[in-house]
Amino acid sequence: MLFNSYEFIFAFLPLTLVGFIFISKVNSEKAIAWLVAASLFFYGWWNPYYLVLIIASMIINYSIGYLINKRTTQTHQTKFLLFLGILFNLSLLGYYKYANFFLETAAYIMSSQYHFQQILLPLAISFFTFQQIAFLVDSYKGITKEYKFMHYALFVTFFPQLIAGPIVHHKEMLPQFIDRKNFKFEVNNITIGLIIFAIGLFKKAVLADGIAVHATPAFSAVEIGQQLDFFQSWGGALSYSLQLYFDFSGYTDMAIGGARLFGIKLPLNFHSPYKALNIIEFWRRWHMTLSRFLRDYIYIALGGNRKGKLRRYANLFTTMLLGGLWHGAGWTFVIWGALHGIYLIINHFWHFILKTFKLTFLEKSKIWRGFCWLLTFTAVVVGWVFFRASDFNSALLLLKGMSGYHGFSLPNGIAVQLGALAQLLSSVGMNVSLGGGKDFAMTYIWIIFLLPVALLWPNTQQIMDKFEPSYNKITDNPATTLLGDSLFMHNIKFTFSYGWIFSMSVLLTLGILALSQVSEFLYFQF
Amino acid sequence: MTAHKFLKFWIILSLLILGIVITLNYIIDPYLLYGTKRIEGFNNVKPAAGNVSYQSKIYLAHRLDINALVIGNSRPEMGINPDHAYFKNNHYKLYNLGQRGSSTATQYGYALDILRDKNIKMVMIGVDFIDFITSEENLSHPDQWPPQKSTQDNRRKYKWDGTYNDNYSCQYYKDIYLPLISLSTLQDSLITIFQQNSDASDLLNNGFNPAGDMQKATRTEGVKILFNQKTPQLIRSFTSRKWKIYSSHSLWSPSFNNLQFLLNYLQKNRIETKIFINPYHIQYLEIIEHSGLGPEFTDWKRQLTKMVAAVSKKGDFTLWNFSDPHIYNTEPILNTKKIPLKWFWEPAHYRKELGDLMINRMFSPSLPRDNKNQFGYQLTPENIDRHLADYQKRLKDYQNEYPEEYDFIKAKFLARIKP
């Protein structure tokens, strides 16, 4: 069931909420059981076959966690149990997500014509596997304990975060599950939850889906070998960058808002990443709970920065490579991960240079900061090209177009409107391509409208700041944030006022109107 | 203000705005789904209707009081005007069911739906070469029946065998009522209000597309640009695969199957039927030749002639050919400016003016039916060989008479094979 669907918004969510409110008045444990049942129904909506897998995975992980928790100290036995648990989770993920990829790659290397049967990828497997690995490691370290299966089941399956995160820690959720205060009916929670959900719905259904139609044609064109010129290529790449931004940001808001209806606060997962002035900062803001997982359970486990600079860079690269592979079993994702690994290494090395040669004064210069943003954003967009392209060659073809290799042209329909200016542009090498230019114009209108929203506006958490919308709070670091003190940042703050009633009504109505064009969230495929 | 009060007012205002949007979408009716009155300067022109014509045209036909039908793709949709004087004078209430970009299964499936529901007395079927070419893999079962299911099938009241389609009601309510609460409908409603001019795309209540947008595109960009734009698309379409019109062992194809089924139905119900091969600009014909599809084009005409002759017992089914080179479709394009050609918008679509001549030709009893100098003639098993030979000669004549125009199309093919 999609968050942006009639059945979720008008049936599942209200029924689950009403049931939860009534049952929690009687017994909070039963209310938790109700939420688990609802979450499993939500998960099984796509394919009931998946339910067997997720339930089996929960039982096994819970049992291993239980056995680890029973021992008070770390012993060989607990270590073995942890190893067993991680092996089980990775095997499950490996089989369902990567088996085909590795076998096909092996067959390609050996020039074999063998065709493998496609294994159906169970929804959200990457998310619930990582979440459970984190639970086992935390249990092993004594950070968390769990003795009630129902609590554990809710920690894994809680529907607002089940499909595409945030990837939550058990220690973040359990105290909220057992806090009786959260089971009391609170109009405040319902209102705040609905506001955040409505903002997310608007971002996803109106903005992300609105610009998506301008991203897809460029990627489809290069897939069949078509050469796009500079403006068409950048139009496609920027449209996709903004589609992904609003899609993921919208989903995260809907998850946080949906959880809040039940009195639960989820951790932040998305914090205006395109405002980042360097790539390290970008990863502190994009898919934050995944970054946290990668840092805590891969990067640090590999040795982090404790074993010298070179080893640190190698660890960074490996972590990002695995992060890329986590997103999808395909070489384009591996390249995307590798690219970000290289970006991070360069960024860390640059910080080292800045400190060594005392160049930190540069960070105060507006021009320098503008350059940093442009470089970071361009690097991210180039990465997204690999992330979105169906194969390596089409990604390269689009990047070639973005570099100007395939020339610069304006559609004839626009060129004829420009009159003398068109002649001037022609004299500096601008060509005229066939076509009316409506799509071209609409692509850039969307970009011009959405990019400032991503760069200048406060995000949902900042807008709702007064109402503690999420589990954790993040404050912008002015040194690494683009225009963190813009006028919008100070003036757009939610209050219970008539102005906000009007704004939210428009947003909610537009979001609901956009439900008729149902589309999946991009992060559902991971 | 308390959270409770905020929530209450928020829900009320949202419902109010939703109500306003629904009313607006209903009144403006951008897709011709509700039959709301067209008001000059407000919602008379429907620029967005063509985008969802799969959805709207069949329901519209079911709603109207009609007794004659035009069937085909976008060519007759833009060319055959139901308001032609002949139809009015002869009490034909004609509806143009032409569907842009549709397969023969959709064209004929939709037509059968209307034929089964209305008392239709006369049918005009515009047949098109591109709708009949198919790739080898689709010819493994040339006589497969019923045709492969498509999403459009749910929009038909009746299945191919005439039994009621159980999916119809659900699809109908979805198609009619969901657009009322849709953002894209709201967007199109606003576009409708702001594009009330003759330059906008439109769809009339009789199903005809007056091609206002083509008029505008020609005026702003010029004829040659439109030809330049369409020609590579056509070349791509005709050369993207190895196209055939039928399976070599059975001389049959799914499209012929669909047409045969429709013709049988029309014959059984004694409905006067005129089948016509759409006119194409000579550039289009040259693309067919240069793509190596000339022999297929010839075989297609032969097969149509045979089929129509077989169902026509008393001359009540006639096949008309308007595709031969003639003064009407050989207008030069190289030196054109921003004034539309007299008879064509671009190589693939003829204008209403040419459609009017076709109607005059097909329905005028006084003109000789088999005169090769006339624009359009009746194809029969007796005269087909002569006409096919004449077609080749006319192509040659054109190439000699307009060498520069001919070179233009040749150059497009050469440009294609350059590395």
XYZ file of C-alpha atoms in Angstrom, chain A:
526
model
C 0.000 0.000 0.000
C 1.412 3.365 -0.943
C 1.253 6.365 1.389
C 0.053 8.376 -1.604
C -2.979 6.226 -2.347
C -6.683 6.548 -1.637
C -6.768 3.226 0.204
C -4.006 4.297 2.582
C -5.203 7.829 3.262
C -8.935 7.232 3.409
C -9.163 3.661 4.723
C -6.064 2.100 6.233
C -4.682 5.108 8.132
C -7.953 6.306 9.713
C -9.091 2.773 10.623
C -5.728 1.909 12.154
C -5.703 5.179 14.083
C -9.246 4.828 15.390
C -8.575 1.204 16.384
C -5.369 2.258 18.118
C -7.065 5.076 20.041
C -9.848 2.794 21.305
C -7.680 -0.201 22.134
C -5.015 1.880 23.877
C -7.709 3.132 26.266
C -8.145 -0.484 27.398
C -4.649 -1.927 27.220
C -1.438 -0.537 25.762
C 0.017 -3.989 25.021
C -3.052 -4.813 22.972
C -2.681 -1.490 21.194
C 0.865 -2.498 20.266
C -0.458 -5.845 18.998
C -3.037 -3.926 16.945
C -0.311 -1.801 15.379
C 1.735 -4.910 14.567
C -1.293 -6.565 12.943
C -2.045 -3.407 10.960
C 1.597 -3.098 9.902
C 1.693 -6.698 8.716
C -1.524 -6.126 6.767
C 0.080 -3.010 5.259
C 3.146 -5.023 4.283
C 1.170 -7.981 2.940
C -0.977 -5.723 0.742
C 1.583 -5.923 -2.081
C 2.255 -9.595 -1.861
C 1.158 -11.802 1.056
C 4.056 -14.139 0.234
C 6.414 -11.507 1.638
C 4.741 -11.834 5.039
C 6.194 -15.292 5.605
C 9.662 -13.920 4.985
C 9.415 -10.897 7.259
C 7.781 -12.873 10.069
C 10.395 -15.643 9.835
C 13.161 -13.032 9.764
C 11.728 -11.341 12.870
C 11.362 -14.607 14.815
C 14.924 -15.681 14.079
C 16.459 -12.281 14.845
C 14.388 -11.862 17.980
C 15.441 -15.321 19.184
C 19.126 -14.623 18.563
C 18.806 -11.201 20.197
C 17.016 -12.799 23.147
C 19.799 -15.358 23.595
C 22.454 -12.620 23.386
C 20.573 -10.454 25.881
C 20.303 -13.333 28.363
C 24.060 -13.321 28.762
C 25.269 -10.327 30.694
C 28.794 -10.251 29.330
C 30.313 -10.617 25.861
C 31.495 -14.205 25.532
C 32.537 -16.443 22.680
C 28.993 -17.720 22.692
C 27.460 -14.277 22.264
C 30.006 -13.475 19.589
C 29.065 -16.668 17.788
C 25.379 -15.826 18.134
C 26.014 -12.369 16.719
C 27.996 -13.867 13.844
C 25.172 -16.319 13.202
C 22.578 -13.525 13.226
C 24.539 -11.291 10.873
C 25.231 -14.246 8.587
C 21.540 -15.087 8.491
C 20.542 -11.509 7.647
C 23.206 -11.036 5.009
C 22.391 -14.416 3.451
C 18.751 -13.443 3.189
C 19.650 -10.126 1.620
C 22.285 -11.760 -0.560
C 19.900 -14.359 -1.905
C 16.952 -12.107 -2.602
C 18.752 -8.984 -3.695
C 22.152 -9.922 -5.052
C 22.082 -13.565 -6.198
C 20.998 -12.707 -9.721
C 23.435 -9.834 -9.966
C 26.452 -11.930 -8.994
C 25.453 -14.932 -11.086
C 24.791 -12.785 -14.140
C 28.090 -10.969 -13.665
C 29.899 -14.307 -13.348
C 28.122 -15.603 -16.442
C 29.116 -12.440 -18.326
C 32.766 -12.776 -17.307
C 32.772 -16.422 -18.394
C 30.853 -15.497 -21.573
C 28.120 -17.928 -20.616
C 24.704 -17.615 -22.243
C 22.959 -19.039 -19.202
C 19.814 -17.197 -18.178
C 18.898 -17.112 -14.525
C 15.415 -17.097 -13.187
C 14.645 -13.733 -11.655
C 14.174 -13.803 -7.891
C 11.359 -11.577 -6.716
C 12.814 -8.867 -4.478
C 10.813 -8.716 -1.246
C 9.767 -5.199 -0.451
C 11.837 -3.270 2.111
C 14.217 -6.184 2.659
C 17.219 -3.832 2.654
C 15.618 -1.712 5.356
C 14.385 -4.378 7.759
C 17.596 -6.397 7.364
C 19.820 -3.454 8.298
C 17.553 -2.520 11.161
C 17.761 -6.031 12.588
C 21.530 -6.269 12.135
C 21.829 -3.029 14.097
C 19.614 -4.526 16.801
C 21.820 -7.614 17.106
C 25.023 -5.579 17.262
C 23.516 -3.214 19.833
C 22.297 -6.190 21.862
C 25.777 -7.678 21.732
C 27.280 -4.391 22.900
C 24.692 -4.191 25.675
C 23.254 -0.958 24.273
C 19.746 -2.363 24.008
C 17.667 -5.297 25.235
C 14.354 -6.704 24.189
C 12.287 -9.366 25.929
C 8.832 -8.874 24.402
C 8.325 -10.217 20.915
C 5.416 -7.866 20.236
C 7.592 -4.825 20.991
C 10.302 -6.224 18.776
C 7.780 -6.917 16.000
C 6.560 -3.328 16.170
C 10.130 -2.032 16.105
C 10.677 -3.914 12.827
C 7.293 -3.573 11.149
C 5.901 -0.206 12.340
C 4.288 0.745 9.045
C 5.293 4.417 8.766
C 8.983 3.455 8.600
C 8.801 -0.126 7.342
C 9.099 0.298 3.602
C 11.709 2.992 3.093
C 13.004 4.026 6.492
C 14.096 5.872 8.500
C 16.271 2.953 9.628
C 15.571 3.172 13.344
C 17.540 1.905 16.303
C 15.804 -0.303 18.796
C 16.939 2.007 21.590
C 15.144 4.904 19.914
C 11.850 3.098 19.603
C 11.489 0.850 22.648
C 11.277 3.632 25.240
C 8.521 5.207 23.153
C 6.639 1.907 22.911
C 6.622 1.417 26.649
C 5.884 5.027 27.581
C 2.179 4.994 28.563
C 1.978 8.724 27.844
C 2.244 7.971 24.136
C -0.911 5.882 24.181
C -3.116 8.734 25.342
C -5.241 10.381 22.708
C -3.675 13.771 21.977
C -5.252 16.174 19.497
C -1.872 17.871 19.320
C -0.198 14.702 18.044
C -2.951 14.102 15.501
C -2.807 17.681 14.210
C 0.987 17.867 14.050
C 1.146 14.406 12.502
C -1.405 15.308 9.846
C 0.332 18.590 9.018
C 3.686 16.872 8.504
C 1.992 14.100 6.518
C 0.168 16.634 4.324
C 3.380 18.548 3.589
C 5.018 15.239 2.632
C 2.091 14.269 0.430
C 2.304 17.598 -1.377
C 6.056 17.214 -1.919
C 5.669 13.708 -3.292
C 2.437 13.813 -5.257
C 2.574 17.360 -6.589
C 6.236 18.358 -6.762
C 8.175 15.095 -7.261
C 5.616 13.528 -9.585
C 5.160 16.858 -11.345
C 8.802 17.172 -12.332
C 9.245 13.413 -12.921
C 7.674 13.645 -16.374
C 10.542 15.904 -17.422
C 13.258 13.627 -16.058
C 12.156 10.359 -17.618
C 12.346 11.311 -21.336
C 16.027 12.287 -21.144
C 17.015 9.007 -19.488
C 14.816 7.018 -21.898
C 16.391 8.813 -24.855
C 19.977 7.989 -23.883
C 18.909 4.426 -23.165
C 18.216 3.988 -26.888
C 21.430 5.770 -27.816
C 20.018 9.187 -28.631
C 22.461 12.065 -28.261
C 21.074 14.957 -26.255
C 22.468 18.439 -26.357
C 23.660 20.442 -23.355
C 20.302 21.901 -22.319
C 18.305 18.719 -22.812
C 20.867 16.715 -20.832
C 21.009 19.156 -17.939
C 17.223 19.476 -18.038
C 16.897 15.710 -17.556
C 19.627 15.422 -14.916
C 18.394 18.383 -12.864
C 14.786 17.247 -13.125
C 15.733 13.842 -11.795
C 17.828 15.387 -9.002
C 14.822 17.409 -7.912
C 12.391 14.535 -8.394
C 14.487 12.320 -6.136
C 14.869 15.125 -3.605
C 11.155 15.821 -3.268
C 10.225 12.168 -3.531
C 12.458 11.111 -0.674
C 11.861 14.232 1.353
C 8.099 13.796 0.881
C 8.231 10.146 1.853
C 10.247 10.939 4.988
C 7.772 13.625 6.027
C 4.880 11.225 5.511
C 6.661 8.580 7.594
C 7.399 11.041 10.408
C 3.876 12.513 10.251
C 2.243 9.084 10.104
C 4.196 7.874 13.148
C 3.363 11.025 15.081
C -0.356 10.234 14.770
C 0.403 7.286 17.062
C 2.489 9.398 19.422
C 5.771 8.033 18.059
C 8.625 10.298 16.962
C 10.901 8.969 14.239
C 14.489 10.138 13.761
C 15.285 12.682 11.058
C 16.285 11.187 7.744
C 16.508 14.114 5.366
C 17.742 17.593 6.132
C 17.902 19.865 3.062
C 20.877 18.010 1.543
C 21.210 20.294 -1.478
C 22.150 23.144 0.866
C 25.386 21.340 1.696
C 28.611 23.166 0.860
C 30.649 19.996 0.726
C 30.063 16.321 0.132
C 30.722 15.328 3.757
C 27.924 17.671 4.765
C 25.743 16.279 1.993
C 25.967 12.803 3.536
C 25.117 14.231 6.944
C 21.844 15.406 5.405
C 20.857 12.790 2.800
C 19.327 9.538 4.055
C 20.772 10.283 7.456
C 19.798 7.033 9.133
C 21.479 5.002 6.375
C 24.606 7.157 6.672
C 24.512 6.554 10.406
C 24.221 2.798 9.890
C 27.052 2.749 7.355
C 29.236 4.807 9.672
C 28.510 2.828 12.859
C 28.390 -0.685 11.501
C 30.696 -0.644 8.478
C 33.079 2.312 8.519
C 33.885 2.083 12.225
C 33.887 -1.723 12.107
C 36.502 -1.490 9.355
C 38.647 0.646 11.601
C 37.293 4.106 10.776
C 40.000 6.752 11.101
C 41.930 4.911 13.783
C 44.487 3.306 11.508
C 46.019 6.182 9.623
C 44.983 8.393 6.732
C 45.397 5.915 3.937
C 43.433 3.241 5.723
C 40.778 5.811 6.547
C 40.363 6.662 2.896
C 40.188 2.983 1.966
C 37.520 2.472 4.654
C 35.555 5.416 3.370
C 35.699 4.115 -0.158
C 34.648 0.585 0.859
C 31.782 1.925 2.948
C 30.440 4.046 0.103
C 30.876 1.218 -2.382
C 28.764 -1.014 -0.144
C 26.337 1.873 0.348
C 25.965 2.044 -3.420
C 25.381 -1.671 -3.656
C 22.805 -1.435 -0.876
C 20.708 0.783 -3.152
C 20.518 -1.774 -5.891
C 22.115 -4.838 -7.376
C 23.597 -3.180 -10.428
C 26.865 -1.770 -11.668
C 25.485 1.746 -11.982
C 24.812 1.740 -8.218
C 28.307 0.423 -7.558
C 29.746 3.229 -9.695
C 27.570 5.751 -7.905
C 28.834 4.475 -4.553
C 32.436 4.476 -5.751
C 32.034 8.006 -7.079
C 30.797 9.230 -3.696
C 33.624 7.326 -2.019
C 36.086 9.260 -4.182
C 34.237 12.526 -3.507
C 34.522 11.937 0.235
C 38.212 11.082 0.033
C 38.886 14.263 -1.960
C 36.809 16.271 0.502
C 38.653 14.894 3.544
C 41.984 15.447 1.844
C 40.971 19.016 1.023
C 40.109 19.627 4.671
C 43.544 18.390 5.547
C 45.084 20.874 3.051
C 42.911 23.706 4.398
C 44.099 23.077 7.926
C 47.714 22.440 7.031
C 48.076 25.575 4.932
C 45.782 27.655 7.130
C 43.323 28.378 4.352
C 40.209 28.164 6.510
C 39.654 31.912 6.038
C 38.304 31.024 2.593
C 35.160 29.656 4.226
C 34.097 33.196 5.069
C 34.166 34.398 1.482
C 30.747 34.428 -0.180
C 32.249 33.735 -3.603
C 34.158 30.782 -2.235
C 31.047 29.434 -0.529
C 29.106 29.837 -3.773
C 31.808 27.937 -5.604
C 31.763 25.187 -2.947
C 28.017 24.804 -3.306
C 28.200 24.693 -7.092
C 30.945 22.094 -7.036
C 29.136 19.947 -4.458
C 25.804 20.180 -6.224
C 27.330 19.406 -9.626
C 29.128 16.388 -8.159
C 25.873 15.158 -6.639
C 23.966 15.617 -9.923
C 26.676 13.734 -11.833
C 26.304 10.948 -9.280
C 22.538 10.864 -9.758
C 23.056 10.302 -13.479
C 24.652 6.924 -12.678
C 22.069 6.307 -9.973
C 19.176 6.736 -12.402
C 20.585 5.496 -15.719
C 19.686 1.971 -16.737
C 23.279 1.163 -17.700
C 26.784 2.585 -17.777
C 26.704 3.562 -21.460
C 23.534 5.603 -21.215
C 24.915 7.366 -18.137
C 28.060 8.267 -20.088
C 26.005 9.436 -23.041
C 24.015 11.783 -20.826
C 27.167 13.071 -19.140
C 28.670 13.720 -22.557
C 25.608 15.787 -23.412
C 25.927 17.650 -20.097
C 29.543 18.487 -20.932
C 28.442 20.168 -24.165
C 29.992 17.475 -26.321
C 26.781 17.108 -28.316
C 26.377 20.828 -28.823
C 23.985 23.482 -27.612
C 20.579 24.015 -29.134
C 17.226 25.638 -28.577
C 13.965 24.197 -29.910
C 12.743 25.939 -33.014
C 9.473 26.938 -31.346
C 11.437 28.977 -28.788
C 14.057 30.251 -31.235
C 11.406 31.846 -33.456
C 10.051 33.763 -30.469
C 13.485 35.192 -29.681
C 13.806 37.126 -32.921
C 17.138 38.960 -33.166
C 18.449 37.295 -30.034
C 18.194 33.940 -31.800
C 20.561 35.216 -34.484
C 22.990 36.391 -31.843
C 22.858 33.033 -30.110
C 23.351 31.316 -33.438
C 26.513 33.335 -34.025
C 27.998 31.974 -30.782
C 27.287 28.382 -31.743
C 23.734 27.838 -30.563
C 21.867 25.507 -32.901
C 18.161 25.216 -33.487
C 16.548 21.837 -32.953
C 13.199 20.689 -34.252
C 10.198 20.882 -31.978
C 7.832 23.370 -30.458
C 9.762 23.680 -27.214
C 6.838 23.250 -24.823
C 8.505 20.360 -22.999
C 11.810 22.209 -22.971
C 10.203 25.286 -21.450
C 8.203 23.299 -18.898
C 11.323 21.388 -17.802
C 13.186 24.586 -17.010
C 10.136 26.255 -15.448
C 9.880 23.335 -12.995
C 13.605 23.498 -12.269
C 13.568 27.256 -11.732
C 10.600 26.872 -9.407
C 11.807 23.878 -7.380
C 15.531 24.509 -7.013
C 15.079 27.647 -4.872
C 12.584 25.737 -2.709
C 15.236 23.090 -2.044
C 17.944 25.706 -1.470
C 16.284 28.592 0.314
C 13.270 27.262 2.155
C 13.374 25.703 5.587
C 12.591 22.005 5.590
C 9.553 20.496 7.279
C 11.398 19.875 10.527
C 12.525 23.491 10.628
C 9.054 24.758 9.790
C 7.546 22.614 12.547
C 10.469 23.194 14.923
C 8.290 24.471 17.793
C 6.380 21.196 17.920
C 9.346 18.798 18.183
C 8.393 16.920 15.052
C 11.087 14.269 15.193
C 13.067 12.126 17.599
C 16.210 14.203 17.201
C 16.894 17.800 16.295
C 19.545 19.057 13.946
C 20.852 22.571 13.794
C 22.442 23.855 10.615
C 26.164 24.434 10.730
C 26.492 27.908 9.138
C 29.977 27.066 7.838
C 28.696 24.241 5.675
C 25.166 25.407 4.856
C 24.157 27.511 1.882
C 22.215 30.614 2.908
C 21.269 29.157 6.263
C 20.040 32.579 7.340
C 17.856 33.438 4.352
C 14.672 35.415 4.941
C 12.560 32.332 4.310
C 14.377 30.443 7.051
C 13.242 32.943 9.663
C 9.779 33.705 8.378
C 8.326 30.321 7.515
C 7.539 28.850 10.923
C 4.360 26.968 11.605
C 1.884 28.350 14.127
C -1.757 27.578 14.788
C -3.091 30.532 12.807
C -5.624 31.312 10.083
C -2.846 31.927 7.576
C -1.532 28.423 8.126
C -5.046 26.975 7.955
C -5.332 28.438 4.475
C -1.862 27.352 3.345
C -2.264 23.840 4.699
C -5.737 23.513 3.155
C -4.347 24.375 -0.271
C -1.441 21.960 0.202
C -3.656 19.141 1.433
C -6.220 19.621 -1.346
C -3.558 19.673 -4.048
C -1.961 16.577 -2.517
C -5.284 14.734 -2.511
C -6.059 15.863 -6.058
C -2.724 14.460 -7.174
C -3.583 11.018 -5.785
C -5.338 10.123 -9.019
C -1.907 9.786 -10.663
C -0.504 7.067 -8.436
C 3.239 6.553 -8.573
C 5.606 4.623 -6.355
C 8.233 6.238 -4.182
C 11.682 5.965 -5.721
C 13.171 4.590 -2.526
C 10.688 1.685 -2.510
C 12.881 -0.102 -5.040
C 15.784 -0.295 -2.618
